[in-house]
Coordinates of N, CA and C in Angstrom, one line a residue:
Chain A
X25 N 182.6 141.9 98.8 CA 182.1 140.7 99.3 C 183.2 139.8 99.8
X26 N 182.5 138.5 100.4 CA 183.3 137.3 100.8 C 184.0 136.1 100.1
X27 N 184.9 135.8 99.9 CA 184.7 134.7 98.9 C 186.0 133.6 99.3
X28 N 185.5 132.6 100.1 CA 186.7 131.9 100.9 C 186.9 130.3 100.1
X29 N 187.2 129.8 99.6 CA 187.5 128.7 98.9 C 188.5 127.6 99.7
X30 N 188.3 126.1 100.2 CA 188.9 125.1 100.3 C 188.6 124.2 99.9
X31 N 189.1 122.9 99.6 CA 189.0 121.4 98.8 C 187.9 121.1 99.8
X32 N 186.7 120.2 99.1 CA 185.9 119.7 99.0 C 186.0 118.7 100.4
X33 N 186.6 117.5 99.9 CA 186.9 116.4 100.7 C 188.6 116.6 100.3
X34 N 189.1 115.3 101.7 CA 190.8 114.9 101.5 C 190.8 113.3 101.9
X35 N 191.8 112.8 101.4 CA 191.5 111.5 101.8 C 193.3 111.5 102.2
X36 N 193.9 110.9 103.5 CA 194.7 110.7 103.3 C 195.4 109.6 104.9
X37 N 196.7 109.2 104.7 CA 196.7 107.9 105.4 C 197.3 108.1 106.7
X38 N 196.8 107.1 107.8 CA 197.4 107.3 109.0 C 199.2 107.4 109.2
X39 N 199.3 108.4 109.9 CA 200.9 108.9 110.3 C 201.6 109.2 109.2
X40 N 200.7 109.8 107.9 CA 201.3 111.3 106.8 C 201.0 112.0 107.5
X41 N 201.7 113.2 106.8 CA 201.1 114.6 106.6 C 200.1 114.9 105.7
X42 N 198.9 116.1 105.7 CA 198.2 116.5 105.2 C 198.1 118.0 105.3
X43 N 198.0 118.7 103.7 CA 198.1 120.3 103.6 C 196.8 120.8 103.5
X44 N 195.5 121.1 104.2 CA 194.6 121.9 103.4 C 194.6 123.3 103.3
X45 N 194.6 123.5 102.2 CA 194.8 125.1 101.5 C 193.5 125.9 102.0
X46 N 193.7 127.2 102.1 CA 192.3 128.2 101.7 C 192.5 129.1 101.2
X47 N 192.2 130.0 100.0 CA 192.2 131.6 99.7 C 190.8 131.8 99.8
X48 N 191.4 133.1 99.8 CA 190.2 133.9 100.4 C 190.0 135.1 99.5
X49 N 189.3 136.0 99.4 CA 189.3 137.5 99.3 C 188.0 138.0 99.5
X50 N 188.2 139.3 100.5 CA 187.6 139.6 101.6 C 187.9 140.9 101.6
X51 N 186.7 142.1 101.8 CA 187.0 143.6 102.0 C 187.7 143.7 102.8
X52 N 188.1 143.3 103.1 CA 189.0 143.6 104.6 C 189.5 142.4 105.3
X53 N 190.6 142.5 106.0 CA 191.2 141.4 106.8 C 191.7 141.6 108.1
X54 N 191.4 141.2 109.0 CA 192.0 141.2 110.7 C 191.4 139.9 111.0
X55 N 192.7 138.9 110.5 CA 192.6 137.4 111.1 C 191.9 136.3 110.3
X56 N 192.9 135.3 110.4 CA 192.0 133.9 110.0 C 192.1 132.8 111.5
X57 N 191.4 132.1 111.2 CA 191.2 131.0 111.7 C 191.2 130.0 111.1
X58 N 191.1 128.3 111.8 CA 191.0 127.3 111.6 C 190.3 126.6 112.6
X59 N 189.5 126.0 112.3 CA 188.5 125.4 113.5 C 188.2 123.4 112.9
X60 N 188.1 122.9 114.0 CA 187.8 121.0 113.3 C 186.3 120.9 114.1
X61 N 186.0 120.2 113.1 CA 184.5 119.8 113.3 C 184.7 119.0 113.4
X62 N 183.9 117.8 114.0 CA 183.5 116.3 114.1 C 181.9 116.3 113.7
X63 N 181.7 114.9 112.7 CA 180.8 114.6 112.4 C 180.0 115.0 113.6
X64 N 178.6 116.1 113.9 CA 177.3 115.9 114.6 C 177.8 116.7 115.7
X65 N 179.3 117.5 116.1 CA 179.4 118.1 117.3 C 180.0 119.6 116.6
X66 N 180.2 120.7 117.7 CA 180.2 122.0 117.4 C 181.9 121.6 117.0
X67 N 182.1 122.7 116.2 CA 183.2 123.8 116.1 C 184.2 123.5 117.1
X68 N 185.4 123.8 116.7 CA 186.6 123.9 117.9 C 187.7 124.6 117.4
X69 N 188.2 125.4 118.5 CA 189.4 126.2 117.9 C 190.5 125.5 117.6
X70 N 191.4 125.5 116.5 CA 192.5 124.6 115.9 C 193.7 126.1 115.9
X71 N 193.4 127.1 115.1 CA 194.9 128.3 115.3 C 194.9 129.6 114.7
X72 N 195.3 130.2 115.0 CA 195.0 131.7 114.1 C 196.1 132.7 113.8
X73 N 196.0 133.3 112.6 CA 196.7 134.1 112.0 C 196.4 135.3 111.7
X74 N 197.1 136.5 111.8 CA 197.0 137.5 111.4 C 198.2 138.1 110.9
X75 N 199.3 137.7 110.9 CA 200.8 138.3 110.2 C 201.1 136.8 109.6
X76 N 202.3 137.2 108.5 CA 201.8 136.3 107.6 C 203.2 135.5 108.2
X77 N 203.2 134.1 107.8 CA 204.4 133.3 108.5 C 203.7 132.1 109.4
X78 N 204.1 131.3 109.8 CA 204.0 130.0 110.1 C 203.5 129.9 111.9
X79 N 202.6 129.5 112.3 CA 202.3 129.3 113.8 C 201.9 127.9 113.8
X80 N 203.2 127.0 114.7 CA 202.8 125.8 115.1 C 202.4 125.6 116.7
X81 N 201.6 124.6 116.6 CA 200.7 124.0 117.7 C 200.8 122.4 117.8
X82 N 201.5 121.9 118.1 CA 202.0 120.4 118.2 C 202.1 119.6 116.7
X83 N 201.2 119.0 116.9 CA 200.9 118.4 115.6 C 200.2 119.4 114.3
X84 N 199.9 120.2 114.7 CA 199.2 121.7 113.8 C 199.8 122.4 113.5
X85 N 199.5 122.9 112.2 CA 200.4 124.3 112.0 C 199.5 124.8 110.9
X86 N 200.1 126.3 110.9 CA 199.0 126.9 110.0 C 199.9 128.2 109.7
X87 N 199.9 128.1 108.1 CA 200.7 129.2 107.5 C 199.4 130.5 107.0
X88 N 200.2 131.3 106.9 CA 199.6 132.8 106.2 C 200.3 134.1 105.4
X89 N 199.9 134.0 104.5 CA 200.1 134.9 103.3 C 199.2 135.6 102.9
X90 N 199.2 137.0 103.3 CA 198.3 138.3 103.3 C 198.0 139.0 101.9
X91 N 199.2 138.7 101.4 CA 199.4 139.4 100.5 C 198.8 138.6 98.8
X92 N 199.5 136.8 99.5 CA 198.5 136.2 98.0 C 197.1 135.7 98.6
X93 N 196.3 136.2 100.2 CA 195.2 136.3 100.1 C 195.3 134.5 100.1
X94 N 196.1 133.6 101.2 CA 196.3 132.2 100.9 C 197.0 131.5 102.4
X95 N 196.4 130.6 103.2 CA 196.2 130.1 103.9 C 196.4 128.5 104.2
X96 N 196.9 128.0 104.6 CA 196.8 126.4 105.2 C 197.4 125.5 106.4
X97 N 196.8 124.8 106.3 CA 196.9 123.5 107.7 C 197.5 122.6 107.8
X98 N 198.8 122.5 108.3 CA 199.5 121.2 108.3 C 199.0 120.3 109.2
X99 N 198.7 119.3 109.3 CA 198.9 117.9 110.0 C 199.5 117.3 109.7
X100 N 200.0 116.7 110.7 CA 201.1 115.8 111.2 C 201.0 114.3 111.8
X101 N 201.6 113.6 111.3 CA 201.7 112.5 112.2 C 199.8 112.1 112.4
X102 N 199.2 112.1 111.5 CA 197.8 111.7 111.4 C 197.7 110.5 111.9
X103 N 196.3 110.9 112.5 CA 195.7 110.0 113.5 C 193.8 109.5 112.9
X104 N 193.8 108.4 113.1 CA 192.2 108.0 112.9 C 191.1 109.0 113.2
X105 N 191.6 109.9 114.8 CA 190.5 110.8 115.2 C 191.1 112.1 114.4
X106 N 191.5 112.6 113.4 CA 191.9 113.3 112.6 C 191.0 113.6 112.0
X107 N 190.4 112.4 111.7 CA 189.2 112.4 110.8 C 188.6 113.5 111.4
X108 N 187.6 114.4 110.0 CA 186.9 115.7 110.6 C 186.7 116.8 109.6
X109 N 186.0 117.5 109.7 CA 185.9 118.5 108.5 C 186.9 119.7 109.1
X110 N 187.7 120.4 108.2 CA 188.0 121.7 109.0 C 187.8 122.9 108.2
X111 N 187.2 124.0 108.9 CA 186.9 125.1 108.3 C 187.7 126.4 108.3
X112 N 188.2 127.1 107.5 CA 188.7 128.1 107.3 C 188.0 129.5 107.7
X113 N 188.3 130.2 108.4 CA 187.2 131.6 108.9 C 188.0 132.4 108.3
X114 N 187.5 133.9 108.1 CA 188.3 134.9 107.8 C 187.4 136.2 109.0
X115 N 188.2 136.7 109.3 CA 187.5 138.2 110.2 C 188.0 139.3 109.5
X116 N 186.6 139.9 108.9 CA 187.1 141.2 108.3 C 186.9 142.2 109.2
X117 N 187.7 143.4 108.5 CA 188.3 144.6 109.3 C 186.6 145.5 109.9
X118 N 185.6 145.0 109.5 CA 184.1 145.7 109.9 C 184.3 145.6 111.8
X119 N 184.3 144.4 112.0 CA 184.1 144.5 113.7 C 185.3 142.9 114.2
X120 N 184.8 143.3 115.7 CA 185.2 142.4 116.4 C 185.3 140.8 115.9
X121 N 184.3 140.6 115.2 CA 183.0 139.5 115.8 C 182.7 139.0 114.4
X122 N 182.7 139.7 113.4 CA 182.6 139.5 112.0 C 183.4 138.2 111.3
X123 N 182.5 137.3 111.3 CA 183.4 136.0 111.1 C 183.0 135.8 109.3
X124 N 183.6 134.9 108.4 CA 183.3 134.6 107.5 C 183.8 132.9 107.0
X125 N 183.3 132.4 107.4 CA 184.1 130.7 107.1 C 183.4 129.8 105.7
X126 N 184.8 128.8 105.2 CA 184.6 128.5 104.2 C 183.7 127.5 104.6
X127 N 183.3 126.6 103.1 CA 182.2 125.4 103.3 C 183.3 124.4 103.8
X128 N 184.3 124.3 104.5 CA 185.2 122.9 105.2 C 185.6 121.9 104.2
X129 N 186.3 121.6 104.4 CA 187.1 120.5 104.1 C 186.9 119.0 105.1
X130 N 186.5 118.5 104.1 CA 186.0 116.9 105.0 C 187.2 116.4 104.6
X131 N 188.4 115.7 106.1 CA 189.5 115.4 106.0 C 189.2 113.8 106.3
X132 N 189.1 112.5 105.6 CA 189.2 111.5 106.1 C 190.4 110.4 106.0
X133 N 190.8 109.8 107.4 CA 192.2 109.1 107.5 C 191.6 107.9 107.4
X134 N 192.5 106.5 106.3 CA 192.4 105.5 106.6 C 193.6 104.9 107.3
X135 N 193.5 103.6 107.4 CA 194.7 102.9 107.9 C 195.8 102.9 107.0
Chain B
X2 N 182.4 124.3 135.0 CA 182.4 123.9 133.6 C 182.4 125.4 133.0
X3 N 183.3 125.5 132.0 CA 183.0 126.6 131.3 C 182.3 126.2 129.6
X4 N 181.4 126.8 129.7 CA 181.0 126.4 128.3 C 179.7 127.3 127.9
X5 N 179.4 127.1 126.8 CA 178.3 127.7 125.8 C 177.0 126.8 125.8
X6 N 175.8 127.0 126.5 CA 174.9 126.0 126.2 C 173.5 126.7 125.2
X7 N 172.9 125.6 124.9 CA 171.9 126.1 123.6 C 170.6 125.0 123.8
X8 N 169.3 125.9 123.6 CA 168.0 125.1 124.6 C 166.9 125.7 123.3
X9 N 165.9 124.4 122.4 CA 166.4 123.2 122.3 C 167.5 122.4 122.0
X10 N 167.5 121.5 121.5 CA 168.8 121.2 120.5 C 167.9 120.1 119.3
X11 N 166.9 120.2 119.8 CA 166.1 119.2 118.4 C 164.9 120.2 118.4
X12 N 164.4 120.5 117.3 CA 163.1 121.3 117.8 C 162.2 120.8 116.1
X13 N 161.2 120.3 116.0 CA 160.2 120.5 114.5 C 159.3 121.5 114.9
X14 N 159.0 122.6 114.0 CA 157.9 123.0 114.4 C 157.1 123.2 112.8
X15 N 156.3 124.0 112.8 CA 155.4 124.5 111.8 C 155.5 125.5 111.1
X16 N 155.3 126.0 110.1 CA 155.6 127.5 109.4 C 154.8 128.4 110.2
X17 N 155.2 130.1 110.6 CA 154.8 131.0 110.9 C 154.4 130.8 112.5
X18 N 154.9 129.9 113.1 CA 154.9 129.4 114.6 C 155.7 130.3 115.5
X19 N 156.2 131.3 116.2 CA 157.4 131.9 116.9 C 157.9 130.7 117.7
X20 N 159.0 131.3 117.6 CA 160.0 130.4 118.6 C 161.3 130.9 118.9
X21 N 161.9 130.7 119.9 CA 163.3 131.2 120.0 C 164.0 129.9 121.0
X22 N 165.3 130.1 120.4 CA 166.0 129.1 120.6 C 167.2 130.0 121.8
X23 N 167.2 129.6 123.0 CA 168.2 130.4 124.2 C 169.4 129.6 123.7
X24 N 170.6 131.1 124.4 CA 172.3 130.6 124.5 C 172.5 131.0 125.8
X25 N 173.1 130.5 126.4 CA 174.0 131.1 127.5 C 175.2 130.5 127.9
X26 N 176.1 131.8 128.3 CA 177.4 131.3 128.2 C 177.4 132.2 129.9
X27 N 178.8 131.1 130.7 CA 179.6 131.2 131.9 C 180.9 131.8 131.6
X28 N 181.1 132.3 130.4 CA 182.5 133.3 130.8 C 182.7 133.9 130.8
X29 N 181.5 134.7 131.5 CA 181.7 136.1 131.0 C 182.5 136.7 129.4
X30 N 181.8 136.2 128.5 CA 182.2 137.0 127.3 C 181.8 138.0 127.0
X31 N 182.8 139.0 126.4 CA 181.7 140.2 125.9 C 180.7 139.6 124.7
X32 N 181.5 138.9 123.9 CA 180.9 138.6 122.3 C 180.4 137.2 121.9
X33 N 179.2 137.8 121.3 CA 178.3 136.6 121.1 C 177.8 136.6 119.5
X34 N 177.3 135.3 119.0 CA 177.0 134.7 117.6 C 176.4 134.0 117.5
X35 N 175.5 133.9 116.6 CA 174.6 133.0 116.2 C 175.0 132.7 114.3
X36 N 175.1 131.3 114.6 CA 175.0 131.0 113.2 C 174.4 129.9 112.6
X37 N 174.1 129.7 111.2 CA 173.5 128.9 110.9 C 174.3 127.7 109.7
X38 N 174.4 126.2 109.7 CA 175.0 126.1 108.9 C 174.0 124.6 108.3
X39 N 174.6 125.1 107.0 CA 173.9 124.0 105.8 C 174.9 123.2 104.6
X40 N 174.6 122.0 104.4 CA 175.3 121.5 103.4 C 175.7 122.1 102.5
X41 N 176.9 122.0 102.1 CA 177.1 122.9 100.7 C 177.4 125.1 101.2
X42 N 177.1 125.1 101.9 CA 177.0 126.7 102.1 C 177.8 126.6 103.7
X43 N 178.6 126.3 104.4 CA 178.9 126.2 105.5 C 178.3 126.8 106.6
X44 N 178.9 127.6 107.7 CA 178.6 128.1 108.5 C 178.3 130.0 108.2
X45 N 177.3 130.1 108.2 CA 177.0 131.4 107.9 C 176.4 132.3 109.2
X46 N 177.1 133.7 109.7 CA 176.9 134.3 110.4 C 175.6 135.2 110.5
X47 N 174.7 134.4 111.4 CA 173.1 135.7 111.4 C 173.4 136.8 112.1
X48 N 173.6 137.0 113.3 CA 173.6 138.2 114.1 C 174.9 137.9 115.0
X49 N 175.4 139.4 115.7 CA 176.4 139.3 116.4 C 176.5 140.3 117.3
X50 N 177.1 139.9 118.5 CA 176.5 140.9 119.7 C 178.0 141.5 120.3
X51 N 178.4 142.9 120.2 CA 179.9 142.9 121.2 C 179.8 143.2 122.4
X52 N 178.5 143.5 123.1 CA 178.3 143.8 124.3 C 176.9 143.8 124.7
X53 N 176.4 143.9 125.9 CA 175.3 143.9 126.4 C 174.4 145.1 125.8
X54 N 173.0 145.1 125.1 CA 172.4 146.1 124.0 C 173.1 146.1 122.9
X55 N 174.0 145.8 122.6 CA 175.0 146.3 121.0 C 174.9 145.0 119.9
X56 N 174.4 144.9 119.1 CA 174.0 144.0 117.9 C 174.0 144.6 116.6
X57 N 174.7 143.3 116.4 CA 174.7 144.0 114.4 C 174.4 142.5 113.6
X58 N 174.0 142.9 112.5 CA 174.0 141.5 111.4 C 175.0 141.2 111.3
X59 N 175.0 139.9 110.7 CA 175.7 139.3 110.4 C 175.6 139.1 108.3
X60 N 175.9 138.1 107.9 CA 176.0 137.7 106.4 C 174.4 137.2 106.1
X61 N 173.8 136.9 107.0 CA 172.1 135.9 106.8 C 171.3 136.8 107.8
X62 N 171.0 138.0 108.3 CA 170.3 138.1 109.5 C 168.5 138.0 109.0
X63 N 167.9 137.7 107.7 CA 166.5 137.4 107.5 C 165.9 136.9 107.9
X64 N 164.9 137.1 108.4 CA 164.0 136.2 109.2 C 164.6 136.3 110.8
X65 N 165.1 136.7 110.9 CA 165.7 136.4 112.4 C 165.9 138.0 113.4
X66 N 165.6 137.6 114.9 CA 166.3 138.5 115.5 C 166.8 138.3 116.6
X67 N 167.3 139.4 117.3 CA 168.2 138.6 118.4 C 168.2 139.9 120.0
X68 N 168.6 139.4 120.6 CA 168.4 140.6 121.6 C 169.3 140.1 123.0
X69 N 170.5 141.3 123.5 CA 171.4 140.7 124.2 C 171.0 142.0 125.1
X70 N 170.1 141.7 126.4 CA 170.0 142.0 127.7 C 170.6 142.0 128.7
X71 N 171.4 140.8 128.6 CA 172.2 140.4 130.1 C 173.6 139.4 129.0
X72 N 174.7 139.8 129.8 CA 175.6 139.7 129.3 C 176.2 138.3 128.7
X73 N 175.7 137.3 129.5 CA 175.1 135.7 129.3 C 174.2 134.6 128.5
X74 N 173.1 135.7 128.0 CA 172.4 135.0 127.1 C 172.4 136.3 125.6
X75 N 171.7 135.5 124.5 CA 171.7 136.1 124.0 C 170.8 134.8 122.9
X76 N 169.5 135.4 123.2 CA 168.3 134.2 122.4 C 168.4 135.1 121.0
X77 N 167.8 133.6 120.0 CA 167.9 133.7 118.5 C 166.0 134.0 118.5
X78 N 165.4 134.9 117.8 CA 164.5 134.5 117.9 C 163.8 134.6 115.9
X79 N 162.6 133.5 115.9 CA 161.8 133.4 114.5 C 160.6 133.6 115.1
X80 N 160.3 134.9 114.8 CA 158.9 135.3 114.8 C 158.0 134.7 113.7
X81 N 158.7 134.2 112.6 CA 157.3 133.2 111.9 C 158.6 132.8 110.8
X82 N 158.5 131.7 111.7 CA 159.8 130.2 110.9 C 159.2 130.1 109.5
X83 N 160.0 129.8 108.6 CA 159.6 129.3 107.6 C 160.6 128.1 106.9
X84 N 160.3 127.2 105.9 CA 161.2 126.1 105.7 C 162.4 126.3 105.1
X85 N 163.0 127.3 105.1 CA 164.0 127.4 104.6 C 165.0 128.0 105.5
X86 N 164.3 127.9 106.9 CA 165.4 127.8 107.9 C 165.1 126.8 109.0
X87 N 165.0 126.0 108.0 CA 165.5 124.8 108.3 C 166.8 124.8 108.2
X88 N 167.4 123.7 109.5 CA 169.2 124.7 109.4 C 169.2 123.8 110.8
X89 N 171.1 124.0 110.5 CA 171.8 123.0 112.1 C 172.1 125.2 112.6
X90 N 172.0 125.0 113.9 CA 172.3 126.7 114.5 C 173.0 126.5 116.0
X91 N 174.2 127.3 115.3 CA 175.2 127.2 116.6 C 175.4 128.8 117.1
X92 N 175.5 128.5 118.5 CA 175.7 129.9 119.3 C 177.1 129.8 120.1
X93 N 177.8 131.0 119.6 CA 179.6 131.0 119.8 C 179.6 132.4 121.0
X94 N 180.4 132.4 121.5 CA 180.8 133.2 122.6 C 182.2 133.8 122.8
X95 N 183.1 134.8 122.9 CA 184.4 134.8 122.4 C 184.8 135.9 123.3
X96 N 186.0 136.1 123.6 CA 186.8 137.5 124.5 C 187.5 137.9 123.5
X97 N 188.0 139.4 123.1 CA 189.2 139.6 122.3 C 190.5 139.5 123.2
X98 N 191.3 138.4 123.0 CA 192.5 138.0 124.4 C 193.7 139.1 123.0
X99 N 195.0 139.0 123.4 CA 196.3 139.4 123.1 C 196.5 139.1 121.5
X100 N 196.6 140.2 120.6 CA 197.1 140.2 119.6 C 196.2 140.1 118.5
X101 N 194.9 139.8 119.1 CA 193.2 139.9 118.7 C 192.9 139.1 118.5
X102 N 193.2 137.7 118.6 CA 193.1 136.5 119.0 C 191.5 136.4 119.6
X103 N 190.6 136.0 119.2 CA 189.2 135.9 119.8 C 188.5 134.4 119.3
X104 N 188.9 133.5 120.0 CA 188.5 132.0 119.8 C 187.0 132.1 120.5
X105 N 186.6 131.0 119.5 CA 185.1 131.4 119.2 C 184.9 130.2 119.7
X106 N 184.0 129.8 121.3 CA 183.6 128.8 121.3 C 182.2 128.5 121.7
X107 N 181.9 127.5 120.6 CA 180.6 126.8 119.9 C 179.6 126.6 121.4
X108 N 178.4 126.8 120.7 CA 177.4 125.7 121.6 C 177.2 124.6 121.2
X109 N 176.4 123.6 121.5 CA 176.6 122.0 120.8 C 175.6 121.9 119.5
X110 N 175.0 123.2 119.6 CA 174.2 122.8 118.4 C 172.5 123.1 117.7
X111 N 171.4 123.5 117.6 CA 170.3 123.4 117.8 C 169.9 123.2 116.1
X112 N 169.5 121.9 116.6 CA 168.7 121.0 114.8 C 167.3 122.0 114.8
X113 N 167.0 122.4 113.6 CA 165.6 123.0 113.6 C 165.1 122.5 112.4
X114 N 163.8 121.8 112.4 CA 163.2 121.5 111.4 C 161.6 122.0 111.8
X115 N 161.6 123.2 110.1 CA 160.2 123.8 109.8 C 159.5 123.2 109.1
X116 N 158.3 122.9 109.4 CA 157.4 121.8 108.3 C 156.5 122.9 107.6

């Protein structure tokens, strides 16, 4: 089976950083993702991993470790529109298309 | 515009009512998804399409079916809704690009409430 785990909610302040974690374990693995929600609108691609090691995207970054089955999201330099849930996906080795994502992380920035 | 669209996006209906809810996507994708997500249980995958006729379930496919004809759409359908899918249902669209990299992008949404 599936079993993808991240923090609940985050609360944390404009222009920190913020880490949210994911493990996972999964019959199989070919790829994670990160995607940010906004309250009431779809999904959006944030960065993806499949070898384990660090891929940054400006303010984004997102580490992976295959082996402890462990995953996370840096932000940077936070911003008000930060605010947002983000979900953790996993694609196991079954197909293409085979997604599995966690229940998100509700990330909220104050001032 | 490239994008994923989804028709309704608010729908009530009744128990055991049929209804299907259309997707269509402009980018030419091979791969298509339907999912469904709920408080507490996130986004869970009902059906999944990698090509025109080719479908498989997903983690939820109950109550549901799906049928990909033409490379572009790919309708969700409830032959007899019941309230416990009740549910926010998004339709994703995706290419496998370099390194298998296959960003999944959303449709805006379809609210369904079964009475």
């Amino acid at each position: 089976g599936q079993n993808i785990d991240q923090p609940t909610e985050m609360t944390a302040t404009e222009g920190a950083i913020v880490q949210i974690n994911c493990t996972y374990q999964t019959s199989g693995f070919n790829g994670l993702f990160w995607y940010q929600q906004h309250a009431g609108e779809a999904p959006t691609f944030l960065s993806y991993n499949v070898l384990d090691g660090l891929e940054e995207k400006g303010r984004f970054s997102s580490f992976l470790s295959r082996s402890k089955g462990y995953s996370y999201l840096l932000l940077k330099e936070l911003q008000m529109k930060d605010s947002a849930s983000y979900l953790c996906a996993v694609r196991d080795r079954r197909g293409a298309n085979n997604l599995f994502f966690g229940t998100g992380t509700r990330l909220t920035v104050i001032p | 515009e490239a994008q994923v669209t989804q028709n309704p996006r608010y729908l009530i209906t009744v128990t055991g009512k049929k209804l299907t809810v259309t997707c269509s996507q402009n980018m030419n994708h091979e791969y298509m998804s339907w999912y469904r997500q709920d408080p507490g249980l996130g986004l869970r995958q009902i059906y999944y399409s990698m090509n025109v006729e080719v479908t498989d379930k997903g983690d939820v496919p109950e109550g549901y079916k799906v049928s990909r004809k033409e490379k572009r759409n790919f309708p969700l359908i409830l032959e007899s809704p019941s309230p416990n899918q009740t549910s926010l249902y998004f339709c994703a669209s995706s290419f496998r690009g370099a390194g298998g990299l296959d960003t999944q992008y959303f449709g805006p949404g379809t609210r369904l409430t079964v009475l």
